[in-house]
Every structure is written in structure tokens, then in C-alpha cells.
XYZ file of C-alpha atoms in Angstrom:
674
model
C 26.503 12.830 18.335
C 26.991 10.051 15.831
C 25.567 10.735 12.442
C 25.426 7.618 10.403
C 24.046 6.745 7.043
C 22.989 3.763 4.922
C 24.131 3.684 1.305
C 22.501 1.319 -1.301
C 24.412 0.547 -4.407
C 22.625 -0.315 -7.530
C 23.993 -3.515 -9.071
C 23.740 -4.366 -12.770
C 24.191 -7.430 -14.898
C 27.512 -8.696 -16.092
C 29.414 -6.329 -13.918
C 29.010 -3.637 -16.553
C 27.086 -0.258 -16.312
C 24.618 1.785 -18.124
C 25.466 4.752 -20.150
C 24.068 7.816 -18.502
C 22.027 10.407 -20.250
C 20.002 13.303 -18.974
C 16.825 14.125 -20.971
C 14.470 16.920 -20.077
C 11.359 17.389 -22.367
C 8.419 19.656 -21.883
C 9.882 21.162 -18.910
C 9.494 17.792 -17.010
C 12.016 15.455 -15.438
C 12.455 12.522 -17.719
C 14.360 9.209 -18.086
C 15.822 8.376 -21.369
C 14.180 5.437 -23.261
C 15.823 4.997 -26.600
C 14.336 2.075 -28.423
C 16.428 0.163 -30.969
C 14.128 -1.618 -33.403
C 16.845 -3.951 -34.309
C 16.934 -5.020 -30.513
C 14.071 -7.505 -30.332
C 13.013 -8.065 -26.754
C 9.544 -9.352 -25.982
C 6.117 -9.126 -27.551
C 4.106 -9.297 -24.373
C 4.957 -8.817 -20.690
C 2.616 -9.488 -17.718
C 3.185 -7.149 -14.817
C 2.582 -9.058 -11.626
C 1.920 -6.103 -9.488
C -0.513 -3.186 -9.047
C -0.638 0.610 -8.432
C 2.158 3.034 -9.410
C 4.831 0.537 -9.943
C 2.739 -1.546 -12.613
C 2.005 1.879 -14.301
C 5.636 2.708 -14.319
C 6.581 -0.614 -15.888
C 3.860 -0.197 -18.531
C 5.142 3.289 -19.554
C 8.447 1.884 -20.471
C 6.901 -1.290 -22.137
C 4.763 1.057 -24.469
C 7.849 3.013 -25.452
C 9.498 -0.183 -26.402
C 6.610 -1.398 -28.376
C 5.728 -4.178 -26.007
C 2.251 -5.164 -25.134
C 1.338 -5.418 -21.541
C -1.082 -7.511 -19.376
C -2.365 -6.369 -15.939
C -3.460 -8.649 -13.122
C -5.832 -7.317 -10.558
C -8.152 -8.277 -7.615
C -11.847 -7.681 -7.962
C -11.746 -4.353 -6.038
C -8.964 -3.189 -8.404
C -11.050 -3.778 -11.498
C -11.224 -0.173 -12.418
C -7.733 0.722 -11.324
C -5.471 2.951 -13.393
C -2.955 0.179 -14.063
C -5.847 -2.039 -15.395
C -6.967 0.681 -17.790
C -3.525 1.287 -19.005
C -2.748 -2.280 -19.901
C -3.445 -3.910 -23.281
C -5.053 -6.794 -21.432
C -6.187 -7.430 -17.892
C -7.025 -10.623 -15.875
C -8.591 -10.881 -12.540
C -6.642 -13.058 -10.117
C -8.972 -13.213 -7.127
C -10.596 -11.203 -4.178
C -9.081 -8.264 -2.297
C -6.814 -9.897 0.151
C -3.335 -10.181 -1.223
C -2.864 -13.736 -0.508
C -5.815 -14.509 -2.544
C -4.948 -12.278 -5.404
C -1.464 -10.583 -5.957
C 0.214 -13.524 -4.026
C -1.765 -16.159 -5.669
C 0.808 -17.814 -7.818
C -1.735 -20.345 -9.348
C -4.023 -17.684 -10.626
C -1.129 -15.494 -12.057
C 0.276 -18.531 -13.677
C -3.095 -19.084 -15.303
C -3.159 -15.466 -16.447
C 0.259 -15.969 -18.073
C -0.910 -18.988 -19.989
C -4.235 -17.432 -20.935
C -2.685 -14.286 -22.444
C 0.362 -15.954 -23.823
C 2.728 -13.659 -21.986
C 6.466 -14.327 -22.689
C 7.866 -12.579 -19.646
C 6.847 -11.256 -16.180
C 7.914 -7.983 -14.570
C 7.070 -8.438 -10.759
C 7.783 -4.744 -9.746
C 8.570 -4.619 -5.967
C 6.865 -6.347 -3.141
C 4.406 -9.170 -3.552
C 6.304 -11.976 -5.539
C 9.237 -9.928 -6.675
C 11.625 -11.829 -4.463
C 9.805 -15.072 -4.313
C 12.046 -17.838 -5.639
C 9.266 -20.288 -5.882
C 7.466 -18.008 -8.336
C 10.673 -17.562 -10.387
C 11.047 -21.355 -10.534
C 7.566 -21.833 -11.706
C 8.119 -19.217 -14.585
C 11.230 -20.991 -15.561
C 9.605 -24.373 -15.670
C 7.107 -22.929 -18.390
C 9.879 -21.018 -20.249
C 8.467 -17.717 -19.156
C 11.153 -15.127 -18.592
C 11.344 -13.515 -15.093
C 12.630 -9.977 -15.417
C 14.877 -10.094 -12.466
C 17.663 -12.220 -11.161
C 17.634 -16.037 -11.406
C 16.447 -18.291 -8.774
C 19.861 -18.923 -7.359
C 20.401 -15.188 -6.699
C 16.901 -14.540 -5.375
C 17.426 -17.589 -2.806
C 20.861 -16.350 -1.955
C 20.270 -12.639 -1.687
C 16.354 -12.397 -1.038
C 16.840 -14.313 2.031
C 18.163 -11.777 4.557
C 19.658 -14.397 6.790
C 21.473 -16.384 4.058
C 22.631 -13.205 2.318
C 24.362 -12.122 5.534
C 26.234 -15.415 5.693
C 27.268 -15.160 1.974
C 28.393 -11.601 2.360
C 30.700 -12.690 5.232
C 32.077 -15.492 3.175
C 32.708 -12.806 0.297
C 34.593 -10.698 2.733
C 31.939 -7.920 2.870
C 31.651 -5.937 6.049
C 28.452 -7.096 7.980
C 26.660 -5.762 10.927
C 27.155 -7.500 14.251
C 24.056 -9.700 14.985
C 22.534 -13.038 15.435
C 23.308 -15.170 12.291
C 20.345 -17.502 11.977
C 16.505 -17.899 12.141
C 14.981 -16.532 15.441
C 12.855 -19.517 16.781
C 11.668 -17.912 19.986
C 11.574 -14.589 21.774
C 14.278 -15.897 24.307
C 16.971 -15.924 21.575
C 16.544 -12.049 21.056
C 18.808 -9.897 23.257
C 19.119 -6.994 20.994
C 17.038 -4.577 20.225
C 6.618 -4.372 7.947
C 8.699 -6.391 8.919
C 10.964 -4.225 11.012
C 10.515 -3.174 14.710
C 13.065 -1.728 17.334
C 12.905 -3.322 20.834
C 14.424 -1.519 23.710
C 13.541 -4.128 26.458
C 12.346 -7.643 26.855
C 8.636 -6.753 26.770
C 9.049 -4.784 23.619
C 11.099 -7.704 22.120
C 8.310 -10.268 22.711
C 5.677 -7.908 21.403
C 7.816 -7.056 18.456
C 8.451 -10.620 17.630
C 4.749 -11.572 17.682
C 3.514 -8.748 15.622
C 6.441 -8.687 12.980
C 5.979 -12.522 12.567
C 2.222 -12.060 11.847
C 2.916 -9.220 9.461
C 5.599 -11.121 7.588
C 3.323 -14.217 7.340
C 0.472 -12.025 6.003
C 2.330 -9.997 3.570
C 5.010 -12.570 2.214
C 3.855 -15.992 3.397
C 7.144 -16.181 5.311
C 7.189 -15.589 9.094
C 11.020 -16.074 9.592
C 12.768 -13.220 11.339
C 16.320 -11.820 11.212
C 17.566 -10.097 14.442
C 20.416 -7.543 14.257
C 21.809 -4.995 16.674
C 19.917 -1.686 16.109
C 21.983 1.258 14.825
C 20.394 4.740 15.364
C 21.743 5.729 12.038
C 20.790 7.547 8.897
C 20.353 5.667 5.679
C 21.891 6.123 2.191
C 20.638 4.496 -0.804
C 23.043 4.410 -3.637
C 23.425 8.055 -3.534
C 19.835 7.871 -2.323
C 19.513 9.133 1.223
C 16.573 7.615 3.159
C 16.952 8.864 6.700
C 13.563 10.388 7.042
C 11.382 7.545 8.267
C 8.212 6.643 10.307
C 7.855 3.139 11.678
C 11.067 2.233 9.755
C 9.456 3.035 6.458
C 10.899 5.786 4.277
C 9.023 9.102 3.710
C 11.567 11.371 1.956
C 14.657 10.201 -0.219
C 17.223 12.040 -2.137
C 20.161 11.595 -4.467
C 23.061 11.900 -4.374
C 24.257 12.036 -0.660
C 25.342 14.864 1.347
C 27.536 12.632 3.511
C 29.502 10.215 1.553
C 32.869 11.017 -0.034
C 34.191 9.513 -3.172
C 36.626 7.103 -1.388
C 33.931 5.600 0.874
C 31.540 5.484 -2.160
C 34.071 3.580 -4.153
C 34.986 1.095 -1.371
C 31.326 0.321 -0.802
C 30.765 -0.174 -4.631
C 33.698 -2.547 -4.871
C 32.290 -4.721 -2.008
C 28.760 -4.689 -3.596
C 30.278 -6.002 -6.863
C 32.158 -8.616 -4.983
C 28.831 -9.863 -3.414
C 27.124 -9.641 -6.890
C 29.898 -11.900 -8.370
C 29.648 -14.342 -5.576
C 26.083 -15.084 -6.406
C 26.445 -14.480 -10.330
C 23.836 -11.776 -10.033
C 22.015 -10.483 -13.005
C 19.642 -7.588 -13.451
C 18.869 -4.619 -11.215
C 19.426 -5.037 -7.569
C 20.230 -3.100 -4.514
C 22.835 -3.709 -1.814
C 22.469 -1.615 1.377
C 25.148 -0.685 3.722
C 25.154 1.077 7.042
C 27.770 3.824 7.488
C 28.699 5.336 10.698
C 30.234 8.781 11.536
C 33.616 7.591 10.779
C 32.628 6.236 7.451
C 32.905 2.519 8.629
C 30.279 0.698 6.489
C 28.544 -2.667 7.022
C 26.333 -4.838 4.697
C 22.674 -4.663 5.803
C 20.852 -6.563 3.081
C 20.284 -7.038 -0.696
C 17.019 -6.329 -2.404
C 16.689 -8.389 -5.652
C 14.374 -6.323 -7.559
C 13.685 -2.743 -8.739
C 13.746 -0.314 -5.759
C 10.846 1.902 -4.583
C 12.809 4.991 -4.842
C 14.346 4.279 -8.212
C 13.070 7.493 -9.870
C 15.491 9.724 -8.051
C 18.421 7.543 -9.515
C 16.830 7.845 -12.953
C 16.542 11.683 -12.602
C 20.376 12.143 -11.799
C 21.485 9.610 -14.345
C 18.958 9.877 -17.255
C 18.623 6.073 -17.211
C 15.452 4.127 -17.783
C 16.145 1.257 -15.150
C 12.928 -0.683 -16.317
C 14.192 -0.681 -19.960
C 17.566 -2.051 -18.862
C 15.928 -4.755 -16.717
C 13.984 -5.864 -19.906
C 17.114 -5.789 -22.025
C 19.146 -7.873 -19.531
C 16.345 -10.242 -19.125
C 16.388 -10.890 -22.913
C 20.123 -11.467 -22.717
C 21.524 -8.206 -24.121
C 24.718 -6.894 -22.613
C 25.190 -3.597 -21.059
C 27.308 -1.469 -23.251
C 29.171 0.996 -21.008
C 31.606 1.105 -18.080
C 31.198 2.418 -14.546
C 33.067 5.575 -15.277
C 30.456 6.489 -17.860
C 27.894 7.124 -15.151
C 27.965 10.679 -13.666
C 25.973 12.311 -11.067
C 23.999 15.118 -12.792
C 22.114 17.548 -10.507
C 20.158 16.588 -7.463
C 16.712 14.667 -6.963
C 14.210 14.616 -4.040
C 11.529 12.160 -3.680
C 8.533 12.587 -1.302
C 6.326 9.640 -0.822
C 2.723 10.900 -0.691
C 0.507 8.621 1.442
C -3.102 8.428 2.274
C -2.209 8.894 6.055
C -3.108 11.068 8.887
C 0.413 12.543 9.860
C -0.990 13.688 13.273
C -1.323 10.141 14.414
C 2.111 8.376 14.984
C 3.412 10.326 11.942
C 1.006 8.506 9.615
C -1.701 6.121 10.276
C -3.618 5.033 7.184
C -6.631 6.768 5.742
C -9.232 5.383 3.217
C -11.771 6.926 0.916
C -12.399 8.064 -2.573
C -10.409 10.736 -4.332
C -13.200 13.316 -5.077
C -10.590 15.730 -6.421
C -7.120 14.869 -7.571
C -4.565 17.144 -9.475
C -0.931 16.281 -9.717
C 1.580 19.262 -10.061
C 3.105 18.023 -13.314
C 2.619 21.427 -14.953
C 5.647 22.701 -12.865
C 9.177 22.429 -14.390
C 11.184 19.403 -13.598
C 8.524 17.636 -11.532
C 7.729 14.037 -12.075
C 4.873 12.048 -10.349
C 4.814 8.240 -10.399
C 1.228 7.238 -9.406
C -1.422 4.621 -9.980
C -4.384 6.549 -9.075
C -6.648 9.254 -10.672
C -9.725 11.300 -9.581
C -12.292 8.917 -8.463
C -9.994 6.103 -7.327
C -10.579 4.387 -4.090
C -7.913 4.024 -1.268
C -8.832 0.969 0.476
C -7.636 -0.904 3.541
C -6.330 -3.905 1.485
C -3.102 -2.356 -0.020
C -0.282 0.119 0.706
C -1.638 3.641 1.281
C 0.937 5.364 -0.970
C -0.804 7.747 -3.538
C 2.231 8.684 -5.344
C 6.085 9.209 -5.484
C 6.441 12.953 -6.040
C 10.055 13.649 -7.397
C 11.665 17.212 -8.178
C 14.905 17.713 -9.785
C 17.472 20.585 -9.985
C 21.005 21.425 -10.651
C 21.581 21.792 -6.988
C 20.054 20.467 -3.736
C 18.624 23.862 -2.939
C 16.909 24.009 -6.378
C 15.516 20.545 -5.988
C 14.166 21.433 -2.581
C 12.555 24.675 -3.703
C 10.690 22.813 -6.497
C 9.566 20.135 -4.006
C 8.167 22.958 -1.847
C 6.276 24.382 -4.885
C 5.013 20.899 -5.905
C 3.548 20.122 -2.453
C 1.768 23.463 -2.577
C 0.243 22.725 -5.795
C -0.757 19.150 -5.235
C -4.455 18.753 -4.947
C -5.753 15.804 -2.997
C -9.337 15.640 -1.715
C -11.429 12.773 -0.168
C -8.522 11.271 1.903
C -6.260 12.504 4.676
C -2.780 12.801 3.349
C 0.750 13.428 4.677
C 1.522 16.512 2.746
C 1.602 18.786 5.941
C 4.486 16.522 7.228
C 6.366 16.265 3.959
C 6.439 20.226 3.624
C 7.624 20.567 7.188
C 10.405 18.038 6.616
C 11.790 19.672 3.531
C 11.696 23.165 4.865
C 13.144 22.228 8.199
C 16.543 24.029 8.831
C 17.982 20.750 10.161
C 17.009 18.826 6.952
C 18.101 21.690 4.756
C 21.583 21.568 6.403
C 21.791 17.796 5.879
C 21.946 16.998 9.572
C 19.568 14.120 9.537
C 19.401 10.609 10.960
C 16.633 7.911 11.256
C 15.621 9.562 14.518
C 14.897 12.875 12.862
C 11.194 12.802 13.281
C 11.031 11.647 16.960
C 13.890 14.117 17.891
C 12.215 17.113 16.118
C 8.676 16.283 17.096
C 8.991 14.379 20.497
C 5.185 15.122 21.261
C 4.211 14.053 17.865
C 3.562 16.078 14.632
C 1.333 19.032 15.192
C 1.400 20.700 11.704
C 3.087 24.027 10.830
C 3.633 26.279 13.778
C 2.587 29.714 12.812
C 4.938 32.625 13.478
C 3.517 36.034 14.126
C 4.118 37.007 10.530
C 2.568 33.649 9.321
C -0.473 34.172 11.476
C -0.898 37.728 9.954
C -0.567 36.331 6.443
C -3.167 33.648 6.973
C -5.630 35.951 8.775
C -5.371 38.546 6.047
C -5.787 36.004 3.304
C -8.864 34.603 4.864
C -10.329 38.053 5.349
C -9.509 38.955 1.646
C -11.131 35.547 0.509
C -14.226 36.169 2.426
C -14.557 39.730 1.113
C -13.984 38.491 -2.386
C -16.692 35.877 -1.955
C -19.168 38.572 -0.613
C -18.642 40.777 -3.546
C -19.145 37.832 -6.048
C -22.429 36.835 -4.332
C -23.646 40.527 -5.081
C -23.036 40.065 -8.758
C -25.037 38.406 -11.499
C -23.452 37.978 -15.017
C -20.916 40.709 -14.032
C -23.523 43.236 -12.885
C -24.833 44.193 -9.534
C -27.914 41.962 -8.760
C -30.055 45.169 -7.835
C -29.426 48.043 -10.112
C -30.345 50.603 -7.359
C -27.790 49.259 -4.897
C -25.524 52.042 -3.578
C -22.081 52.339 -4.741
C -19.995 49.107 -4.111
C -18.521 48.828 -0.626
C -14.679 49.160 -0.534
C -14.138 48.894 3.185
C -15.042 46.170 5.845
C -14.571 45.681 9.477
C -14.234 41.891 10.310
C -13.414 39.553 13.095
C -11.188 36.590 12.118
C -10.953 33.566 14.511
C -7.842 31.332 14.104
C -6.466 28.770 16.818
C -8.608 29.971 19.601
C -7.379 33.662 19.002
C -9.687 36.484 17.696
C -8.419 39.330 15.496
C -10.372 42.445 14.628
C -9.164 43.350 11.041
C -9.884 46.234 8.711
C -9.989 45.430 4.992
C -9.817 47.818 2.050
C -9.785 46.754 -1.634
C -8.368 48.409 -4.775
C -8.897 46.194 -7.821
C -7.742 42.669 -7.179
C -5.539 43.969 -4.176
C -6.693 43.927 -0.613
C -4.958 45.723 2.174
C -5.752 44.082 5.530
C -4.790 45.617 8.851
C -4.119 42.790 11.364
C -2.970 43.593 14.818
C -1.941 47.027 13.732
C 0.203 45.738 10.813
C -0.898 46.140 7.179
C -0.692 43.069 5.071
C -1.159 43.352 1.237
C -2.910 40.582 -0.441
C -3.384 40.239 -4.174
C -4.452 37.635 -6.607
C -6.893 36.499 -9.208
C -9.379 35.208 -6.657
C -10.806 32.451 -8.712
C -13.122 30.832 -6.080
C -13.886 27.737 -8.353
C -10.258 26.726 -8.586
C -8.715 24.238 -6.278
C -5.550 26.417 -6.031
C -5.509 29.906 -4.685
C -2.246 31.531 -6.025
C -1.796 34.926 -4.179
C 0.994 37.501 -3.446
C 1.330 38.385 0.162
C 3.584 41.368 0.800
C 5.269 40.704 -2.418
C 5.919 37.148 -1.663
C 4.193 34.534 -4.068
C 2.149 31.821 -2.236
C -0.058 29.006 -3.357
C -2.865 28.226 -0.870
C -5.701 25.905 -1.197
C -9.233 26.624 -0.073
C -10.549 23.199 1.093
C -13.928 24.349 2.280
C -16.025 27.492 2.669
C -19.523 27.931 3.971
C -22.125 30.784 4.483
C -21.315 30.676 8.179
C -17.789 32.220 7.635
C -16.045 28.849 8.305
C -13.049 28.533 5.913
C -10.444 25.728 5.755
C -7.236 26.789 4.195
C -4.276 24.725 3.338
C -1.327 27.264 4.149
C 2.296 26.290 4.002
C 1.213 22.613 3.666
C -0.920 22.508 6.820
C -4.804 22.900 7.048
C -6.093 25.637 9.274
C -9.693 26.299 10.187
C -10.485 29.983 10.146
C -13.788 31.723 11.014
C -14.409 35.110 9.372
C -17.394 36.986 10.791
C -18.792 40.507 10.729
C -18.415 42.286 14.066
C -22.157 41.987 14.899
C -22.195 38.107 14.216
C -18.959 37.748 16.228
C -20.385 39.395 19.217
C -23.537 37.124 19.095
C -21.502 33.946 18.614
C -19.704 34.440 21.847
C -23.003 33.412 23.514
C -23.145 30.059 21.777
C -22.614 26.976 24.081
C -19.394 24.977 23.487
C -19.384 21.244 22.794
C -18.185 19.232 25.722
C -15.356 16.868 24.373
C -15.768 13.117 24.798
C -14.039 11.238 27.817
C -11.513 9.021 25.731
C -10.102 7.395 28.869
C -13.071 5.178 29.073
C -13.478 4.028 25.526
C -11.303 2.656 22.852
C -12.035 3.710 19.187
C -10.144 2.521 16.141
C -7.524 5.082 15.251
C -7.689 3.874 11.575
C -9.718 1.910 9.240
C -8.762 -1.791 9.195
C -9.601 -5.369 10.131
C -9.641 -6.736 13.629
C -6.894 -9.546 13.946
C -7.576 -10.347 17.633
C -9.523 -9.253 20.664
C -7.937 -10.011 23.981
C -10.666 -9.068 26.440
C -14.393 -9.668 27.137
C -16.858 -8.046 29.345
C -16.131 -8.233 33.071
C -12.337 -8.520 32.672
C -10.174 -6.193 34.487
C -7.389 -4.609 32.412
C -4.240 -2.869 33.496
C -3.095 0.532 32.053
C -1.107 -0.300 28.899
C -2.579 -3.730 28.557
C -3.313 -4.979 24.996
C -7.123 -4.994 24.226
C -7.069 -5.680 20.574
C -4.863 -5.753 17.301
C -6.068 -3.958 14.185
C -4.350 -4.623 10.790
C -4.386 -1.835 8.267
C -2.562 -1.838 4.948
C -0.189 -4.737 5.907
C 0.644 -3.293 9.351
C -0.492 -4.733 12.603
C -1.223 -2.310 15.492
C -1.649 -3.245 19.162
C -4.253 -1.085 20.940
C -4.033 -0.776 24.673
C -6.107 0.428 27.639
C -5.610 4.069 28.644
C -6.193 3.305 32.296
C -6.831 0.320 34.751
C -10.502 -0.524 34.596
C -13.168 -3.145 34.186
C -14.342 -3.941 30.702
C -18.057 -2.855 30.332
C -18.644 -3.853 26.577
C -16.811 -5.173 23.567
C -18.160 -3.983 20.170
C -15.836 -5.965 17.837
C -14.619 -9.404 17.020
C -11.645 -10.890 15.124
C -12.202 -10.879 11.353
C -14.517 -7.798 11.444
C -13.658 -4.692 9.354
C -13.768 -1.388 11.353
C -13.656 2.207 10.153
C -11.651 5.169 11.753
C -13.510 6.173 15.044
C -15.518 3.218 15.418
C -16.080 2.125 18.974
C -14.198 -1.107 19.855
C -14.229 -1.474 23.628
C -16.023 0.468 26.565
C -14.552 0.526 30.072
C -16.263 1.292 33.302
């Protein structure tokens, strides 16, 4: 089996490097921002972005004594990045092409606020040479490379040609702009085609997504490599729909010789375009450590926090210094690799649908695990924030750091268990399964990890016999604890003549279509639960008002979350990252409930419902049309991704309940078949 990787090398200005430093304060992972008062940079910077990256840039600006300006759409008026800035300007309505991509409005905001420089973050206008030109024309500093480098390297087609000219290894592919589907013979913004039909569909959808997100519908076609990805000692193999989910630094695959050779070629490319500021060069590496240039990103990278953790560098601060003209003070050999960092991208997504289809809603409860040692959370939301259909569904970047990879992974496991997110569906169940998977732990990973390990789709944590007993016992103990609390008022029994407090219970616990008769006894805060003839000891503080439920099960510490609990005995617990619905009943109630009728499931073959909230881009059928199995019925766009929805069977269209331009919610009826 070929195990290949992608390595991205972080480039810096003037072919020098940062001095590395590791700084840990208040038991949290930190990057070092040492502000020299004699080093005057800017008085005011506008951040032309939103969400977590806007907040991230503002944090460094505040440490450097720089005032910040936020731009926002009308729906983002109460967003965290807006509250965090010294000033804020609305630049248009929710759609990105009318707000965050609206150059005229952003230029007006720069003039209005007197901003001296602009940090673009990533995405949106970060690699738009026209935007950089307009800033330069008004003597506003673009905190990034100059327009020549953006044009040369930001254009993936031209950058590949320049790389070839600079004697950089490149991937075999078609060197030019694809004008029609007939040109493509190989299999957000990236789709893999295995045959002609998939090529045509991928061309259409990818073109539309590119035009919608970036205002540029040109496509680059390359031969697909089923490879793992490495990003400047940042490994990015775990992906869904070609978008990263888990990253780490450094690599478990590269050796020093390959790393050095790739770095030298990256510097060759940077010199060829006179590159300045932070950038990223990506290489594909095969199992024989042959490497090929993939692309260059002329901006701060999404997963930059893990590089900051293992080097101690504040990359945003260095970008600001370089933009002002200050040289970098140290050499390449000054940068060590200290420890290991893991980043999990926490998304508002349903991981049970294609490994993550978008979810929307309001964060009714939100608690980041930043109280844990060496945990960093980069986010742009807070409790009460709305996750909408208009923008990327990322909630945060959760980063853990340790002296070793094993230590970093253990901290990530604890951080995921202690992360409280209510109001939207999230991908923590998938993240936790990935980082605890034996294959991931061993480092045997490729970009096909998810489809190979979950060929039938992600189903959540699969309980072992021991895990089932732990969950059943915890649910029973929680139920009894709640019953005991309901009998008390201000610490005393509600009725003084009540007989001595009960200490043993016979219960029935239903889990995953299975039923378990359990015996529960209590001694103080410890419950002994007999499940299937095996005794399980569960102890804890049993604070039923807390979002977290720290318990010890057979001397093993666990952190569960009680997501819901009602008087009928229904309890939803988050256990080992996955949500499980459990029903705890007395034996009498259990006997009676067996006579309740079951709800007949809906026949989904005759109806098409929206699998996610979004907007209808196109409807391809009308009442009376005859469709074939697999034929496209409509296209839904959600959070910058377009999804083609198809017929589950050959049938006649009975009714159509949507039209292009409409907004739909998850589960909304779109089309009904006869």
C-alpha cells in the first residue's frame, strides 16, 4: 500500500527566519508576543475578515498596542469579532459577495476609520491581487505579500508554471485553464472524478462554488494522488470532502533529509517571485519520499496555531513586522521543533451525514475546555452566537500540546470530552473517534482514512461489552441520583415521616434496542450497579445542574455530558464523544411500556428532503416529469458548498415544494415522487 504525504513549508520574508521560543503561561499553550516599544509598526489595522481568524489577529494587535477595526455583514452585527474590535463598520448584507468580498465597501471602511493597514486573514480577499492593488493605490499597507507574488503564487495555474521554471518538482497534470469538460481526462473548490460523468458534474459544481466564493470560476486539473498530506510539519491527512478535519505538527513520516530538500525548493520558489510575508508551499510526498509541488498559499494558513505551539512564534506579529519593513532577526537553524501539537477543527456539522453536513442554530450553551493544561481554543463565537447558512460552519480550532505525540493526543481526548456545545449538531463524535483510532495513533493514515475505516459512513462510537456496561451503569446511577434529589428540599427529606431513605433499586435500562435489568445499591456518592451479572462501580459528585458529569467508573476517570433528561426516564448522554439515548425505568413501568405502539418510519424513497439547511441553487424537475434513479433533482448550497440531490428510485414527479433562490431548512420537503 502506498502511504504518501503532503508537506507544507512556511515561508518568511527576506529568506530569514524567526527566533523560536516556547512560552507556557497559566497552564495554557501560548505563542510568544514580545512587543518592542521602540519598534513602531501601525496605529490602526483593519481586519478584512470575520470569525475566529479576525479574533486571532485582534489578540496580537492588542498585545502590540495597535487599534483594530472590524468589518461585518448585517447578520454579524453582534459577532464576537465585532465586540472585540475598537471600531466596527457594516459592509453589507449577509451574502459574502455583498459584504466580506465587497471591495468598494471595505475600501470605504478603511477611509472612514483612517486605517493604515489591512490584515486579510485567510479566505475572502486574502489572495485577491485586485484588492492588494487598490490598497497600494491609497497608501494602505496590505499585511501579506505584494501584488506580484499574489498574482504569481495565488493563481494555482501560473504558480505551477513558475515552479517548473524554478526547477521545483511538480505534479503531472494539465498546465492551463480548463475551458470545457472534454479537456478533463483525469480524475470548495476541489473534487475527485473517477469517470467521465463524475468529471462533468464535478466541473459544473466546482465552477459554481469557485465563482460564488472567490469571484473566479477558473479550474486547475491535476492527476489525483490518493495520498496523505503534510503541512510544514503539519500533517493534514484526515479530511472529508477534501477539507481538513485533524492536523498535527510535526510529521510522523518525513525524515530530516526530505524535509531539508523540500525546504530548499520552497525557498527557490520564494526567491523566484521575491516573496515577502508568511506563506505556505505545499508538496505531495509519496511512499518513496519523492515530492512534488502542489500549490502556494499567499496568506496565513488556517492551521497556523499548531506551528505556533511547537515553535513558540506569533506568526501574526511577524506578518505585521514584515509588512512595516522590519527584517527577521534569526536564521533557519534557530527554529527547533519543541514537542507536539494536534489541532481538531470543531464544526457545526452532522458527522453522520457524509462525515459532516452543515448544521445551523443558536449556541444555547457553550463552554470551551480552556481550563485544562496546554489547551488552546481559537474561536470567534460565544454562548448565544448564531451559526448561519451564510458562512463556514467552523466553531473553533481546538489545539492541544504535549512533550510527545501521545501526550498531545491524551490532552485532545480530554479536551473533546470537556467541550460543551449545545444548540447545534457538532462533529466532536467524529473527532474523538479519529484521535483514539488505533490506526491514527500508529500514524498509518492517508487522505482515504475516513472512507476506508468507515465504508458505510460514520456511525458513532461502537460500544464494546465493557463500554455498554459502563454506560448502562452510569445512566442508572444518574437516574437514582435524580430520584434522591427530588425527595429532598433544602437538604432535608420533603416529608419528615418518610421511612428510612432507600438504598437499593431494581431498574430496567434500555440502550440501542437492548434491555438490561440492573440492581443498584448506594453508599455515599458511590453506586454499585450489577449489569448482566457484572458489578460496575460508579462514583462522582453528581451535580445534575452542571453541563459536565465527571465520574470514576471502576477506578477509571471519565467525563460524560448529560444532554437531556426527562421525567419519563429518557436520558441522552455523551459518552466517549458520542451521544447515546438511554431509557431508565422501574420494572413496573418497563413492563407496561412494552404494550405501547411503535411509530412507523417514513418511506423516504418517495420523498426528497433537504439533508441540511441552505439555499436552493437550481431545481431540475417539475410535476409530471419522469426521473431515473440517481438523476439530479435539485442543487442545495450550504456554507459555500454545492450539493447535488438525486432521486432514490425511478418514478414520476408528483409535486415540487421549492424553487431556485429559496432558503430551506434541514428536513424540509423538496420534491415528492409517485
